[in-house]
Amino acid sequence: DIQMTQSPSSVSASVGDRVTITCRASQVISSWLAWYQQRPGKAPKLLIYGASSLQNGVPSRFSGSGSGTDFTLTITSLQPEDFATYYCQQSNSFPPTFGQGTKVQIK
Amino acid sequence: EVQLVESGGGLVQPGGSLRLSCAASGFTFSNYWMHWVRQAPGKGLVWVSRINSDETVINYADSVRGRFTISRDNAKNTLYLQMNSLRAEDTAVYYCARITVTRDDAFDIWGQGTMVTVSS
């Protein structure tokens, strides 16, 4: 199975800050990488697919980049509703695997 | 509105069984591969099982193979997960999720989740 490793595990930030989360795959996955946001007690929500494509309805302050094994999710100008846990997930090969999550907390 | 709604979770003793359901609406259910993903309390997301549109492709995580059975009823727009021989480590929120080829096989629609607690 492909292992997905996110860093950092948590980050403290303020409203208006820029936040970057990194995800590394244990094998090359081309651009088969998605990012999800999960608020407490809620289901995950798709933000980014294909490493850099924004899902319909997701604010443009979210962006994704990378290919191969290294990927980033960037949130520009953090908003109160963005405090959540973020997961990366690869769909290059079966089974689909997730990173361990990055919690974005209020500073 | 495109929606998935899970049901069937609850408290069960070790060795017991539960059947989860996931009712789909707002899209042509029979056209999509469907998955189950679980999340233990305070932990991350873990893939459990998948099924293709006509049930000819079915796969399981090693941790549940031989104990869990995924199925679907396209006439009822419903996905199922039969869970037998449950263990404490199966305690989790179980989500059904849809993948979409136009989203590079990402999970684009998720249910709200149903909690399964395995405890004596």
Coordinates of N, CA and C in Angstrom, one line a residue:
Chain A
D1 N 0.8 -1.2 0.0 CA 0.0 0.0 0.0 C 0.9 1.3 0.0
I2 N 0.4 2.3 -0.6 CA 1.1 3.6 -0.6 C 0.9 4.3 0.7
Q3 N 2.0 4.7 1.3 CA 1.9 5.4 2.6 C 1.9 6.9 2.3
M4 N 1.0 7.6 2.9 CA 0.9 9.1 2.8 C 1.2 9.7 4.1
T5 N 2.2 10.7 4.1 CA 2.7 11.3 5.3 C 2.5 12.8 5.2
Q6 N 1.7 13.3 6.1 CA 1.4 14.8 6.2 C 2.3 15.5 7.2
S7 N 2.6 16.7 7.0 CA 3.3 17.5 7.9 C 2.9 19.0 7.8
P8 N 2.7 19.7 8.9 CA 2.9 19.2 10.3 C 1.7 18.4 10.7
S9 N 1.7 17.8 11.9 CA 0.5 17.2 12.4 C -0.5 18.2 12.9
S10 N 0.0 19.3 13.4 CA -0.9 20.4 13.8 C -0.2 21.7 13.5
V11 N -1.0 22.7 13.3 CA -0.5 24.1 13.1 C -1.4 25.1 13.8
S12 N -0.9 26.0 14.5 CA -1.6 27.1 15.1 C -1.5 28.4 14.3
A13 N -2.6 28.9 13.9 CA -2.6 30.1 13.1 C -3.7 31.1 13.4
S14 N -3.6 32.3 12.9 CA -4.6 33.3 13.2 C -5.5 33.6 12.0
V15 N -6.6 34.1 12.2 CA -7.5 34.5 11.0 C -6.7 35.5 10.2
G16 N -6.7 35.3 8.9 CA -5.9 36.1 7.9 C -4.6 35.5 7.6
D17 N -4.1 34.5 8.3 CA -2.8 33.9 8.1 C -2.8 33.1 6.8
R18 N -1.7 32.8 6.3 CA -1.4 31.8 5.2 C -0.9 30.6 5.8
V19 N -1.6 29.4 5.5 CA -1.2 28.1 6.0 C -0.8 27.2 4.9
T20 N 0.2 26.5 5.0 CA 0.7 25.5 4.0 C 0.8 24.1 4.7
I21 N 0.2 23.1 4.1 CA 0.3 21.7 4.6 C 0.9 20.9 3.5
T22 N 1.8 20.0 4.0 CA 2.5 19.2 3.0 C 2.1 17.7 3.1
C23 N 2.1 17.0 2.0 CA 1.8 15.6 1.9 C 2.8 14.9 1.0
R24 N 3.4 13.8 1.6 CA 4.4 13.1 0.8 C 3.9 11.6 0.6
A25 N 4.0 11.2 -0.6 CA 3.6 9.8 -0.9 C 4.9 8.9 -0.9
S26 N 4.7 7.6 -0.5 CA 5.8 6.7 -0.5 C 6.2 6.2 -1.8
Q27 N 5.4 6.4 -2.8 CA 5.7 6.1 -4.2 C 5.1 7.2 -5.1
V28 N 5.6 7.2 -6.3 CA 5.1 8.2 -7.3 C 3.6 8.0 -7.6
I29 N 2.8 9.0 -7.4 CA 1.4 8.9 -7.6 C 0.9 9.9 -8.7
S30 N 1.8 10.4 -9.5 CA 1.5 11.4 -10.5 C 0.7 12.6 -9.9
S31 N -0.5 12.8 -10.3 CA -1.3 13.9 -9.7 C -2.6 13.3 -9.1
W32 N -2.6 12.1 -8.8 CA -3.8 11.4 -8.2 C -3.8 11.7 -6.7
L33 N -4.1 12.9 -6.4 CA -4.0 13.3 -5.0 C -5.2 14.3 -4.7
A34 N -5.9 14.0 -3.6 CA -7.0 14.8 -3.2 C -6.8 15.3 -1.8
W35 N -7.4 16.4 -1.5 CA -7.4 17.0 -0.1 C -8.8 17.2 0.4
Y36 N -9.0 16.8 1.7 CA -10.3 16.9 2.3 C -10.2 17.8 3.6
Q37 N -11.3 18.4 3.9 CA -11.5 19.2 5.1 C -12.5 18.4 6.0
Q38 N -12.2 18.3 7.3 CA -13.1 17.7 8.2 C -13.3 18.5 9.4
R39 N -14.4 19.1 9.6 CA -14.7 19.8 10.8 C -15.2 18.8 11.9
P40 N -15.0 19.2 13.2 CA -15.4 18.3 14.3 C -16.8 17.8 14.2
G41 N -17.0 16.4 14.2 CA -18.3 15.8 14.2 C -18.9 15.8 12.8
K42 N -18.2 16.2 11.8 CA -18.8 16.2 10.5 C -18.0 15.2 9.5
A43 N -18.6 15.0 8.4 CA -18.0 14.1 7.4 C -16.9 14.9 6.7
P44 N -15.9 14.2 6.1 CA -14.9 14.9 5.3 C -15.6 15.6 4.1
K45 N -15.0 16.6 3.6 CA -15.5 17.4 2.4 C -14.4 17.5 1.4
L46 N -14.6 17.2 0.2 CA -13.6 17.3 -0.9 C -13.3 18.7 -1.2
L47 N -12.0 19.1 -1.1 CA -11.6 20.4 -1.5 C -10.9 20.5 -2.8
I48 N -9.9 19.6 -3.0 CA -9.0 19.6 -4.2 C -8.9 18.2 -4.7
Y49 N -9.0 18.0 -6.0 CA -8.7 16.7 -6.6 C -7.7 16.9 -7.7
G50 N -7.1 15.8 -8.2 CA -6.1 15.9 -9.2 C -5.0 16.8 -8.8
A51 N -4.7 16.9 -7.6 CA -3.6 17.6 -6.9 C -3.8 19.2 -6.9
S52 N -4.5 19.7 -7.9 CA -4.6 21.1 -8.0 C -6.0 21.7 -8.5
S53 N -6.9 20.8 -8.7 CA -8.2 21.2 -9.2 C -9.2 21.5 -8.1
L54 N -9.8 22.6 -8.1 CA -10.7 23.0 -7.0 C -12.1 22.4 -7.2
Q55 N -12.6 21.8 -6.2 CA -13.9 21.2 -6.2 C -14.9 22.3 -6.3
N56 N -16.0 22.1 -7.0 CA -17.1 23.1 -7.1 C -17.5 23.6 -5.8
G57 N -17.6 24.9 -5.7 CA -18.1 25.5 -4.5 C -17.1 25.8 -3.4
V58 N -15.9 25.3 -3.6 CA -14.8 25.5 -2.6 C -14.2 26.9 -2.8
P59 N -14.0 27.7 -1.8 CA -13.5 29.0 -2.0 C -12.1 29.0 -2.6
S60 N -11.8 30.1 -3.3 CA -10.5 30.1 -4.1 C -9.3 30.4 -3.2
R61 N -9.5 30.6 -1.9 CA -8.4 30.7 -1.0 C -7.7 29.4 -0.7
F62 N -8.4 28.3 -1.1 CA -7.7 27.0 -1.1 C -7.1 26.7 -2.4
S63 N -5.9 26.2 -2.4 CA -5.2 25.8 -3.6 C -4.3 24.6 -3.3
G64 N -4.1 23.8 -4.3 CA -3.2 22.6 -4.2 C -2.2 22.6 -5.3
S65 N -1.0 22.0 -5.0 CA 0.0 21.9 -6.0 C 0.9 20.7 -5.7
G66 N 1.7 20.4 -6.7 CA 2.6 19.2 -6.6 C 2.3 18.1 -7.6
S67 N 3.2 17.2 -7.7 CA 3.0 16.0 -8.5 C 4.2 15.0 -8.2
G68 N 4.0 13.8 -8.5 CA 5.0 12.8 -8.2 C 4.8 12.3 -6.8
T69 N 5.6 12.8 -5.9 CA 5.5 12.3 -4.5 C 5.2 13.5 -3.5
D70 N 5.4 14.7 -3.9 CA 5.3 15.8 -2.9 C 4.2 16.8 -3.3
F71 N 3.4 17.1 -2.4 CA 2.2 17.9 -2.6 C 2.0 18.9 -1.5
T72 N 1.3 20.0 -1.8 CA 1.0 21.0 -0.8 C -0.5 21.5 -0.9
L73 N -1.1 21.8 0.2 CA -2.3 22.5 0.3 C -2.1 23.8 0.9
T74 N -2.5 24.9 0.3 CA -2.3 26.2 0.8 C -3.6 26.9 1.0
I75 N -3.8 27.5 2.2 CA -4.9 28.3 2.5 C -4.5 29.7 2.7
T76 N -4.9 30.6 1.8 CA -4.5 32.0 1.9 C -5.6 32.7 2.7
S77 N -5.2 33.6 3.6 CA -6.1 34.4 4.4 C -7.1 33.5 5.1
L78 N -6.6 32.8 6.1 CA -7.4 31.8 6.9 C -8.7 32.5 7.5
Q79 N -9.8 31.8 7.3 CA -11.1 32.3 7.8 C -11.5 31.4 9.0
P80 N -12.4 31.9 9.9 CA -12.8 31.2 11.1 C -13.3 29.8 10.8
E81 N -14.0 29.6 9.7 CA -14.6 28.3 9.3 C -13.5 27.3 8.8
D82 N -12.3 27.8 8.6 CA -11.2 26.9 8.1 C -10.5 26.1 9.2
F83 N -10.8 26.5 10.4 CA -10.2 25.7 11.5 C -10.8 24.3 11.6
A84 N -10.0 23.3 11.2 CA -10.5 22.0 10.9 C -9.3 21.1 10.8
T85 N -9.5 19.8 10.5 CA -8.5 18.9 10.2 C -8.5 18.6 8.7
Y86 N -7.3 18.5 8.1 CA -7.2 18.3 6.7 C -6.4 17.0 6.4
Y87 N -7.0 16.3 5.4 CA -6.4 15.0 5.0 C -6.1 15.0 3.5
C88 N -4.9 14.4 3.2 CA -4.6 14.1 1.8 C -5.0 12.6 1.6
Q89 N -5.2 12.3 0.3 CA -5.6 10.9 -0.1 C -5.1 10.6 -1.5
Q90 N -4.5 9.5 -1.7 CA -4.0 9.1 -3.0 C -5.0 8.1 -3.7
S91 N -5.2 8.3 -5.0 CA -6.1 7.4 -5.8 C -5.4 6.9 -7.0
N92 N -4.0 6.9 -6.9 CA -3.2 6.4 -8.0 C -3.3 4.9 -8.0
S93 N -3.3 4.2 -6.9 CA -3.3 2.8 -6.9 C -4.1 2.3 -5.7
F94 N -4.6 1.1 -5.9 CA -5.5 0.5 -4.9 C -4.7 -0.2 -3.8
P95 N -5.1 -0.1 -2.5 CA -6.3 0.6 -2.0 C -6.0 2.1 -1.8
P96 N -7.1 2.9 -1.9 CA -6.9 4.3 -1.6 C -6.4 4.5 -0.1
T97 N -5.4 5.4 0.1 CA -4.9 5.6 1.4 C -4.8 7.1 1.7
F98 N -5.0 7.4 3.0 CA -5.1 8.8 3.5 C -3.8 9.1 4.3
G99 N -3.5 10.4 4.4 CA -2.5 10.9 5.3 C -3.2 10.8 6.7
Q100 N -2.3 11.1 7.7 CA -2.8 11.0 9.1 C -3.6 12.2 9.6
G101 N -3.6 13.3 8.8 CA -4.3 14.5 9.1 C -3.4 15.6 9.7
T102 N -3.9 16.8 9.4 CA -3.2 18.0 9.9 C -4.3 18.9 10.5
K103 N -4.2 19.1 11.8 CA -5.2 19.9 12.5 C -4.8 21.4 12.5
V104 N -5.6 22.2 12.0 CA -5.4 23.7 11.9 C -6.2 24.3 13.1
Q105 N -5.4 24.8 14.1 CA -6.0 25.3 15.3 C -5.9 26.8 15.4
I106 N -6.7 27.4 16.2 CA -6.6 28.9 16.4 C -5.5 29.2 17.4
K107 N -4.7 30.2 16.9 CA -3.6 30.6 17.8 C -4.1 31.5 18.9
Chain B
E1 N -31.0 17.4 -4.4 CA -29.7 17.5 -3.7 C -29.0 16.1 -3.7
V2 N -27.8 16.1 -4.1 CA -27.0 14.8 -4.0 C -26.7 14.5 -2.6
Q3 N -27.1 13.3 -2.2 CA -27.0 13.0 -0.7 C -26.8 11.5 -0.5
L4 N -26.0 11.2 0.6 CA -25.9 9.8 1.1 C -26.3 9.9 2.6
V5 N -27.1 9.0 3.0 CA -27.5 8.9 4.4 C -27.3 7.5 5.0
E6 N -26.4 7.4 5.9 CA -26.1 6.1 6.6 C -27.1 5.8 7.7
S7 N -27.3 4.6 8.0 CA -28.0 4.2 9.2 C -27.6 2.8 9.6
G8 N -28.0 2.3 10.8 CA -27.7 1.0 11.2 C -26.7 0.8 12.3
G9 N -26.0 1.9 12.6 CA -25.0 1.8 13.6 C -25.6 1.6 15.0
G10 N -24.7 1.4 16.0 CA -25.1 1.2 17.4 C -24.1 0.5 18.2
L11 N -24.6 0.0 19.4 CA -23.7 -0.7 20.3 C -23.9 -2.2 20.1
V12 N -22.8 -2.9 20.0 CA -22.9 -4.3 19.8 C -21.8 -5.0 20.6
Q13 N -22.0 -6.2 21.1 CA -21.0 -6.9 21.9 C -20.0 -7.5 20.9
P14 N -18.8 -7.7 21.4 CA -17.7 -8.4 20.6 C -18.3 -9.8 20.1
G15 N -18.0 -10.0 18.9 CA -18.5 -11.2 18.2 C -19.9 -11.1 17.6
G16 N -20.5 -9.9 17.8 CA -21.8 -9.7 17.3 C -21.8 -9.2 15.8
S17 N -23.0 -8.8 15.3 CA -23.2 -8.4 13.9 C -24.0 -7.1 13.9
L18 N -23.7 -6.4 12.8 CA -24.5 -5.2 12.5 C -24.6 -5.1 10.9
R19 N -25.7 -4.5 10.5 CA -25.8 -4.2 9.0 C -26.0 -2.7 8.9
L20 N -25.0 -2.1 8.2 CA -25.1 -0.7 7.9 C -25.8 -0.5 6.5
S21 N -26.6 0.6 6.4 CA -27.2 0.9 5.1 C -26.7 2.4 4.8
C22 N -26.7 2.6 3.5 CA -26.4 4.0 3.0 C -27.4 4.3 1.8
A23 N -28.3 5.2 2.1 CA -29.3 5.5 1.1 C -28.9 6.7 0.2
A24 N -28.9 6.5 -1.1 CA -28.4 7.5 -2.0 C -29.6 8.2 -2.6
S25 N -29.5 9.5 -2.9 CA -30.5 10.3 -3.6 C -29.8 11.4 -4.4
G26 N -30.5 11.9 -5.4 CA -30.1 13.0 -6.1 C -29.1 12.7 -7.3
F27 N -28.8 11.5 -7.4 CA -27.9 11.1 -8.6 C -28.2 9.6 -9.0
T28 N -27.7 9.2 -10.1 CA -28.0 7.9 -10.6 C -27.0 6.9 -9.9
F29 N -27.5 6.4 -8.8 CA -26.7 5.5 -7.9 C -26.0 4.4 -8.7
S30 N -26.7 3.8 -9.6 CA -26.2 2.6 -10.3 C -25.0 2.9 -11.2
N31 N -24.7 4.1 -11.4 CA -23.6 4.5 -12.3 C -22.3 4.6 -11.5
Y32 N -22.3 4.5 -10.2 CA -21.1 4.8 -9.4 C -20.6 3.7 -8.6
W33 N -19.2 3.7 -8.5 CA -18.5 2.8 -7.5 C -18.8 3.5 -6.2
M34 N -19.0 2.6 -5.2 CA -19.2 3.1 -3.8 C -18.2 2.4 -2.8
H35 N -17.9 3.2 -1.8 CA -16.9 2.8 -0.8 C -17.5 2.9 0.6
W36 N -16.8 2.2 1.5 CA -17.0 2.5 3.0 C -15.6 2.9 3.5
V37 N -15.6 3.9 4.3 CA -14.4 4.4 5.0 C -14.8 4.6 6.4
R38 N -13.9 4.2 7.3 CA -14.2 4.4 8.8 C -13.1 5.2 9.5
Q39 N -13.5 5.7 10.6 CA -12.7 6.6 11.4 C -12.9 6.3 12.9
A40 N -11.9 5.7 13.5 CA -11.9 5.4 14.9 C -11.9 6.7 15.7
P41 N -12.4 6.7 16.9 CA -12.5 7.9 17.7 C -11.1 8.6 17.8
G42 N -11.0 9.8 17.4 CA -9.8 10.6 17.5 C -8.7 10.2 16.5
K43 N -9.1 9.4 15.6 CA -8.1 8.9 14.6 C -8.4 9.3 13.2
G44 N -7.6 8.9 12.2 CA -7.7 9.3 10.9 C -8.7 8.4 10.1
L45 N -8.7 8.7 8.8 CA -9.6 8.0 7.9 C -9.0 6.7 7.3
V46 N -9.7 5.6 7.3 CA -9.2 4.4 6.8 C -10.2 3.8 5.9
W47 N -9.7 3.4 4.7 CA -10.6 2.7 3.7 C -10.9 1.3 4.1
V48 N -12.2 0.9 3.9 CA -12.7 -0.4 4.4 C -13.0 -1.3 3.2
S49 N -13.8 -0.8 2.3 CA -14.3 -1.7 1.2 C -14.8 -0.9 0.0
R50 N -14.9 -1.6 -1.1 CA -15.5 -0.9 -2.3 C -16.3 -1.9 -3.1
I51 N -17.2 -1.4 -3.9 CA -18.0 -2.2 -4.8 C -18.3 -1.4 -6.1
N52 N -18.2 -2.1 -7.2 CA -18.5 -1.4 -8.5 C -20.0 -1.4 -8.8
S53 N -20.3 -0.8 -9.9 CA -21.8 -0.5 -10.1 C -22.6 -1.8 -10.3
D54 N -22.0 -2.9 -10.8 CA -22.8 -4.1 -11.0 C -22.3 -5.3 -10.1
E55 N -21.6 -4.9 -9.0 CA -21.2 -5.9 -8.0 C -20.2 -6.9 -8.6
T56 N -19.6 -6.7 -9.7 CA -18.6 -7.7 -10.2 C -17.2 -7.4 -9.6
V57 N -17.0 -6.3 -9.1 CA -15.7 -6.0 -8.4 C -16.0 -5.6 -7.0
I58 N -15.4 -6.4 -6.0 CA -15.6 -6.1 -4.6 C -14.3 -6.3 -3.9
N59 N -13.9 -5.4 -3.1 CA -12.6 -5.5 -2.4 C -12.8 -5.1 -0.9
Y60 N -11.8 -5.6 -0.1 CA -11.9 -5.3 1.3 C -10.5 -5.0 1.8
A61 N -10.4 -4.2 2.9 CA -9.2 -4.1 3.6 C -8.8 -5.4 4.3
D62 N -7.6 -5.6 4.5 CA -7.1 -6.9 5.2 C -7.8 -7.1 6.5
S63 N -8.0 -5.9 7.2 CA -8.5 -6.0 8.6 C -9.9 -6.4 8.7
V64 N -10.7 -6.4 7.6 CA -12.1 -6.8 7.7 C -12.4 -7.9 6.8
R65 N -11.5 -8.3 5.9 CA -11.8 -9.4 4.9 C -12.2 -10.7 5.6
G66 N -13.3 -11.3 5.2 CA -13.8 -12.5 5.8 C -14.8 -12.3 6.9
R67 N -14.9 -11.0 7.3 CA -15.9 -10.7 8.4 C -16.9 -9.7 7.9
F68 N -16.6 -8.8 7.0 CA -17.5 -7.8 6.4 C -17.9 -8.2 5.0
T69 N -19.1 -7.8 4.6 CA -19.6 -8.1 3.3 C -20.3 -6.8 2.8
I70 N -19.8 -6.3 1.6 CA -20.4 -5.1 1.0 C -21.3 -5.6 -0.1
S71 N -22.4 -4.9 -0.2 CA -23.4 -5.2 -1.3 C -24.2 -3.9 -1.6
R72 N -25.0 -4.0 -2.7 CA -25.8 -2.9 -3.1 C -27.1 -3.4 -3.7
D73 N -28.1 -2.5 -3.7 CA -29.3 -2.8 -4.3 C -29.6 -1.5 -5.2
N74 N -29.3 -1.6 -6.5 CA -29.5 -0.4 -7.3 C -30.9 0.0 -7.5
A75 N -31.8 -1.0 -7.4 CA -33.3 -0.7 -7.5 C -33.7 0.2 -6.3
K76 N -33.1 0.0 -5.1 CA -33.4 0.7 -3.9 C -32.4 1.9 -3.7
N77 N -31.5 2.0 -4.5 CA -30.5 3.1 -4.4 C -29.8 3.0 -3.0
T78 N -29.4 1.8 -2.6 CA -28.9 1.6 -1.3 C -27.6 0.7 -1.3
L79 N -26.7 1.1 -0.5 CA -25.4 0.4 -0.3 C -25.5 -0.2 1.1
Y80 N -24.9 -1.4 1.3 CA -24.9 -2.1 2.6 C -23.5 -2.5 3.0
L81 N -23.3 -2.7 4.3 CA -22.1 -3.3 4.8 C -22.6 -4.2 6.0
Q82 N -22.5 -5.5 5.7 CA -22.8 -6.5 6.7 C -21.5 -6.8 7.5
M83 N -21.6 -6.5 8.8 CA -20.4 -6.7 9.7 C -20.6 -7.8 10.7
N84 N -19.8 -8.9 10.5 CA -19.9 -10.0 11.4 C -18.7 -10.1 12.3
S85 N -18.7 -10.9 13.3 CA -17.6 -11.2 14.2 C -16.9 -9.9 14.6
L86 N -17.7 -9.0 15.0 CA -17.1 -7.6 15.3 C -16.2 -7.7 16.5
R87 N -15.2 -6.8 16.4 CA -14.1 -6.7 17.4 C -14.1 -5.3 18.0
A88 N -13.5 -5.1 19.1 CA -13.4 -3.8 19.7 C -12.7 -2.8 18.7
E89 N -11.7 -3.3 18.0 CA -11.0 -2.4 17.1 C -11.8 -2.0 15.8
D90 N -13.0 -2.5 15.7 CA -14.0 -2.1 14.6 C -14.8 -0.9 15.1
T91 N -14.6 -0.4 16.3 CA -15.3 0.7 16.8 C -14.9 2.0 16.0
A92 N -15.9 2.6 15.4 CA -15.5 3.7 14.5 C -16.8 4.4 14.0
V93 N -16.7 5.6 13.4 CA -17.7 6.1 12.6 C -17.5 5.5 11.2
Y94 N -18.6 5.0 10.6 CA -18.5 4.4 9.3 C -19.2 5.4 8.3
Y95 N -18.4 5.8 7.3 CA -18.9 6.6 6.2 C -19.1 5.9 4.9
C96 N -20.2 6.1 4.2 CA -20.2 5.6 2.8 C -19.8 6.8 1.9
A97 N -19.2 6.6 0.8 CA -18.7 7.6 0.0 C -18.7 7.2 -1.5
R98 N -18.9 8.2 -2.3 CA -18.9 8.0 -3.8 C -17.6 8.4 -4.4
I99 N -17.2 7.7 -5.4 CA -16.0 8.2 -6.1 C -16.5 8.6 -7.5
T100 N -15.9 9.6 -8.1 CA -16.3 10.1 -9.4 C -15.1 10.1 -10.3
V101 N -15.2 9.5 -11.5 CA -14.0 9.5 -12.4 C -13.7 10.9 -12.9
T102 N -14.7 11.8 -12.9 CA -14.4 13.2 -13.4 C -13.7 14.0 -12.3
R103 N -13.6 13.4 -11.1 CA -12.8 14.0 -10.0 C -11.6 13.1 -9.7
D104 N -11.1 12.5 -10.7 CA -9.9 11.7 -10.6 C -10.0 10.6 -9.4
D105 N -11.2 10.0 -9.3 CA -11.5 9.0 -8.4 C -11.4 9.5 -6.9
A106 N -11.5 10.8 -6.7 CA -11.6 11.3 -5.3 C -13.0 11.0 -4.8
F107 N -13.1 11.0 -3.5 CA -14.4 10.8 -2.8 C -15.1 12.1 -2.8
D108 N -16.1 12.3 -3.7 CA -16.7 13.6 -3.8 C -17.9 13.8 -3.0
I109 N -18.6 12.7 -2.6 CA -19.8 12.8 -1.8 C -19.6 11.8 -0.7
W110 N -19.9 12.3 0.6 CA -19.8 11.5 1.8 C -21.2 11.5 2.5
G111 N -21.5 10.4 3.1 CA -22.6 10.4 4.1 C -22.2 11.1 5.4
Q112 N -23.2 11.3 6.3 CA -22.9 11.9 7.5 C -22.2 11.0 8.5
G113 N -22.2 9.7 8.3 CA -21.5 8.8 9.1 C -22.5 8.1 10.1
T114 N -22.2 6.9 10.5 CA -23.0 6.2 11.5 C -22.0 5.5 12.5
M115 N -22.2 5.7 13.8 CA -21.3 5.2 14.8 C -21.5 3.8 15.1
V116 N -20.4 3.0 15.1 CA -20.5 1.6 15.5 C -19.6 1.5 16.8
T117 N -20.1 1.0 17.9 CA -19.4 0.8 19.1 C -19.4 -0.7 19.4
V118 N -18.2 -1.3 19.5 CA -18.2 -2.7 19.9 C -17.6 -2.8 21.3
S119 N -18.4 -3.2 22.2 CA -18.1 -3.3 23.6 C -19.0 -4.2 24.4
S120 N -18.4 -4.8 25.4 CA -19.2 -5.6 26.3 C -19.7 -4.8 27.5

